[in-house]
Amino acid sequence: MTTLLQRIGGEAAVSVAVESFYDKVFSDPVLLPFFANTDFVKQRQRQRKFLLQFMDGKAPNANEYMRNAHKKYVHEMGLNNTHFDIVAGHLVTTLKELNVPANLIAEVGAALESLRADVLDERASAVA
């Protein structure tokens, strides 16, 4: 069985997608405040590494990683579903621009959606 990473075009395709995706994210006035103190180069590198592992099925702690990475933004800056949806929209737009087939875009979208509750720290809030 092939991984999502293989089906989407491998490391080179992810690298191109990350660059284009972050061009959109880093120029979005709604999202930009979350990146005020961010090293844009390092953020792109971290995201590329995460996506390569996640899409290759080698990120068993992806949910925990995303919860920890975003928790302060949820609780200190109000990161919410609207922001998540904007980010997801930029990713879908990027994949469409790169001519990724619709079925793979849907698969990426489902994978991203599986992280929503953790990115927004909703599971921890529901337990507390």
mmCIF file of C-alpha atoms in Angstrom:
data_model
loop_
_atom_site.group_PDB
_atom_site.id
_atom_site.type_symbol
_atom_site.label_atom_id
_atom_site.label_comp_id
_atom_site.label_asym_id
_atom_site.label_seq_id
_atom_site.Cartn_x
_atom_site.Cartn_y
_atom_site.Cartn_z
ATOM 1 C CA MET A 1 0.000 0.000 0.000
ATOM 2 C CA THR A 2 1.351 3.392 -0.928
ATOM 3 C CA THR A 3 1.410 6.263 1.516
ATOM 4 C CA LEU A 4 -0.230 9.624 1.001
ATOM 5 C CA LEU A 5 3.272 11.054 0.646
ATOM 6 C CA GLN A 6 3.996 8.719 -2.272
ATOM 7 C CA ARG A 7 0.638 9.362 -3.938
ATOM 8 C CA ILE A 8 1.012 13.141 -3.702
ATOM 9 C CA GLY A 9 4.423 13.115 -5.396
ATOM 10 C CA GLY A 10 6.954 12.606 -2.626
ATOM 11 C CA GLU A 11 9.345 14.952 -0.911
ATOM 12 C CA ALA A 12 9.789 17.301 -3.865
ATOM 13 C CA ALA A 13 6.034 17.873 -4.191
ATOM 14 C CA VAL A 14 5.663 18.554 -0.463
ATOM 15 C CA SER A 15 8.546 21.032 -0.560
ATOM 16 C CA VAL A 16 6.941 23.004 -3.399
ATOM 17 C CA ALA A 17 3.548 22.896 -1.660
ATOM 18 C CA VAL A 18 4.964 24.141 1.656
ATOM 19 C CA GLU A 19 6.611 27.124 -0.024
ATOM 20 C CA SER A 20 3.452 28.144 -1.872
ATOM 21 C CA PHE A 21 1.231 27.442 1.151
ATOM 22 C CA TYR A 22 3.299 29.606 3.473
ATOM 23 C CA ASP A 23 3.432 32.414 0.923
ATOM 24 C CA LYS A 24 -0.353 32.540 1.386
ATOM 25 C CA VAL A 25 -0.370 32.052 5.164
ATOM 26 C CA PHE A 26 2.347 34.623 5.851
ATOM 27 C CA SER A 27 0.557 37.232 3.734
ATOM 28 C CA ASP A 28 -2.893 36.641 5.232
ATOM 29 C CA PRO A 29 -3.766 39.589 7.516
ATOM 30 C CA VAL A 30 -6.017 37.397 9.699
ATOM 31 C CA LEU A 31 -3.271 34.829 10.313
ATOM 32 C CA LEU A 32 -0.231 37.078 10.375
ATOM 33 C CA PRO A 33 -0.561 38.057 14.079
ATOM 34 C CA PHE A 34 0.037 34.409 15.018
ATOM 35 C CA PHE A 35 3.383 34.565 13.235
ATOM 36 C CA ALA A 36 4.596 37.929 14.600
ATOM 37 C CA ASN A 37 7.638 36.399 16.301
ATOM 38 C CA THR A 38 8.172 33.556 13.855
ATOM 39 C CA ASP A 39 11.305 32.810 11.897
ATOM 40 C CA PHE A 40 9.628 32.208 8.537
ATOM 41 C CA VAL A 41 12.476 30.049 7.220
ATOM 42 C CA LYS A 42 12.458 27.783 10.267
ATOM 43 C CA GLN A 43 8.653 27.550 10.225
ATOM 44 C CA ARG A 44 8.719 26.350 6.620
ATOM 45 C CA GLN A 45 11.402 23.801 7.523
ATOM 46 C CA ARG A 46 9.428 22.531 10.536
ATOM 47 C CA GLN A 47 6.226 22.254 8.519
ATOM 48 C CA ARG A 48 7.977 20.455 5.690
ATOM 49 C CA LYS A 49 9.485 17.941 8.133
ATOM 50 C CA PHE A 50 6.144 17.432 9.890
ATOM 51 C CA LEU A 51 4.224 16.927 6.641
ATOM 52 C CA LEU A 52 6.771 14.472 5.294
ATOM 53 C CA GLN A 53 6.455 12.346 8.428
ATOM 54 C CA PHE A 54 2.678 12.787 8.741
ATOM 55 C CA MET A 55 1.945 11.925 5.103
ATOM 56 C CA ASP A 56 4.329 8.985 5.251
ATOM 57 C CA GLY A 57 2.516 7.578 8.281
ATOM 58 C CA LYS A 58 5.567 8.070 10.485
ATOM 59 C CA ALA A 59 4.199 10.664 12.908
ATOM 60 C CA PRO A 60 2.490 8.550 15.578
ATOM 61 C CA ASN A 61 2.327 11.490 17.988
ATOM 62 C CA ALA A 62 1.022 13.998 15.435
ATOM 63 C CA ASN A 63 -2.051 14.891 17.475
ATOM 64 C CA GLU A 64 -0.077 15.537 20.641
ATOM 65 C CA TYR A 65 2.568 17.462 18.696
ATOM 66 C CA MET A 66 -0.045 19.723 17.107
ATOM 67 C CA ARG A 67 -1.828 20.295 20.432
ATOM 68 C CA ASN A 68 1.411 21.315 22.136
ATOM 69 C CA ALA A 69 2.548 23.469 19.201
ATOM 70 C CA HIS A 70 -0.697 25.474 19.091
ATOM 71 C CA LYS A 71 -1.928 25.503 22.690
ATOM 72 C CA LYS A 72 -0.500 28.929 23.550
ATOM 73 C CA TYR A 73 -2.101 30.438 20.440
ATOM 74 C CA VAL A 74 -5.492 29.025 21.420
ATOM 75 C CA HIS A 75 -5.351 30.238 25.008
ATOM 76 C CA GLU A 76 -3.392 33.475 24.607
ATOM 77 C CA MET A 77 -4.412 34.723 21.162
ATOM 78 C CA GLY A 78 -7.780 33.118 20.489
ATOM 79 C CA LEU A 79 -6.842 30.668 17.741
ATOM 80 C CA ASN A 80 -10.157 29.127 16.712
ATOM 81 C CA ASN A 81 -12.106 27.273 14.036
ATOM 82 C CA THR A 82 -12.157 30.301 11.756
ATOM 83 C CA HIS A 83 -8.364 30.429 11.712
ATOM 84 C CA PHE A 84 -8.149 26.675 11.184
ATOM 85 C CA ASP A 85 -10.548 26.943 8.245
ATOM 86 C CA ILE A 86 -8.520 29.767 6.688
ATOM 87 C CA VAL A 87 -5.328 27.707 6.956
ATOM 88 C CA ALA A 88 -7.089 24.665 5.498
ATOM 89 C CA GLY A 89 -8.402 26.833 2.668
ATOM 90 C CA HIS A 90 -4.906 28.057 1.850
ATOM 91 C CA LEU A 91 -3.715 24.458 1.743
ATOM 92 C CA VAL A 92 -6.532 23.364 -0.568
ATOM 93 C CA THR A 93 -5.920 26.361 -2.842
ATOM 94 C CA THR A 94 -2.217 25.529 -2.956
ATOM 95 C CA LEU A 95 -2.866 21.902 -3.858
ATOM 96 C CA LYS A 96 -5.323 22.913 -6.580
ATOM 97 C CA GLU A 97 -2.772 25.360 -8.019
ATOM 98 C CA LEU A 98 -0.276 22.489 -8.109
ATOM 99 C CA ASN A 99 -2.785 20.328 -10.004
ATOM 100 C CA VAL A 100 -3.071 17.728 -7.263
ATOM 101 C CA PRO A 101 -5.973 15.393 -8.103
ATOM 102 C CA ALA A 102 -9.231 16.077 -6.241
ATOM 103 C CA ASN A 103 -9.218 12.682 -4.513
ATOM 104 C CA LEU A 104 -5.787 13.406 -3.001
ATOM 105 C CA ILE A 105 -6.853 16.898 -1.956
ATOM 106 C CA ALA A 106 -9.808 15.293 -0.185
ATOM 107 C CA GLU A 107 -7.467 12.828 1.519
ATOM 108 C CA VAL A 108 -5.163 15.629 2.665
ATOM 109 C CA GLY A 109 -8.217 17.548 3.880
ATOM 110 C CA ALA A 110 -9.421 14.563 5.896
ATOM 111 C CA ALA A 111 -5.966 14.132 7.423
ATOM 112 C CA LEU A 112 -5.878 17.813 8.336
ATOM 113 C CA GLU A 113 -9.382 17.632 9.768
ATOM 114 C CA SER A 114 -8.269 14.750 11.995
ATOM 115 C CA LEU A 115 -5.959 17.245 13.723
ATOM 116 C CA ARG A 116 -8.530 20.038 14.263
ATOM 117 C CA ALA A 117 -9.498 19.175 17.855
ATOM 118 C CA ASP A 118 -5.853 18.939 18.852
ATOM 119 C CA VAL A 119 -4.776 22.132 17.103
ATOM 120 C CA LEU A 120 -7.605 23.927 18.900
ATOM 121 C CA ASP A 121 -6.939 22.118 22.206
ATOM 122 C CA GLU A 122 -10.547 20.978 22.347
ATOM 123 C CA ARG A 123 -9.976 17.497 23.743
ATOM 124 C CA ALA A 124 -8.066 18.826 26.743
ATOM 125 C CA SER A 125 -10.806 21.395 27.376
ATOM 126 C CA ALA A 126 -13.532 18.761 27.203
ATOM 127 C CA VAL A 127 -11.754 16.574 29.752
ATOM 128 C CA ALA A 128 -11.040 19.398 32.182
#
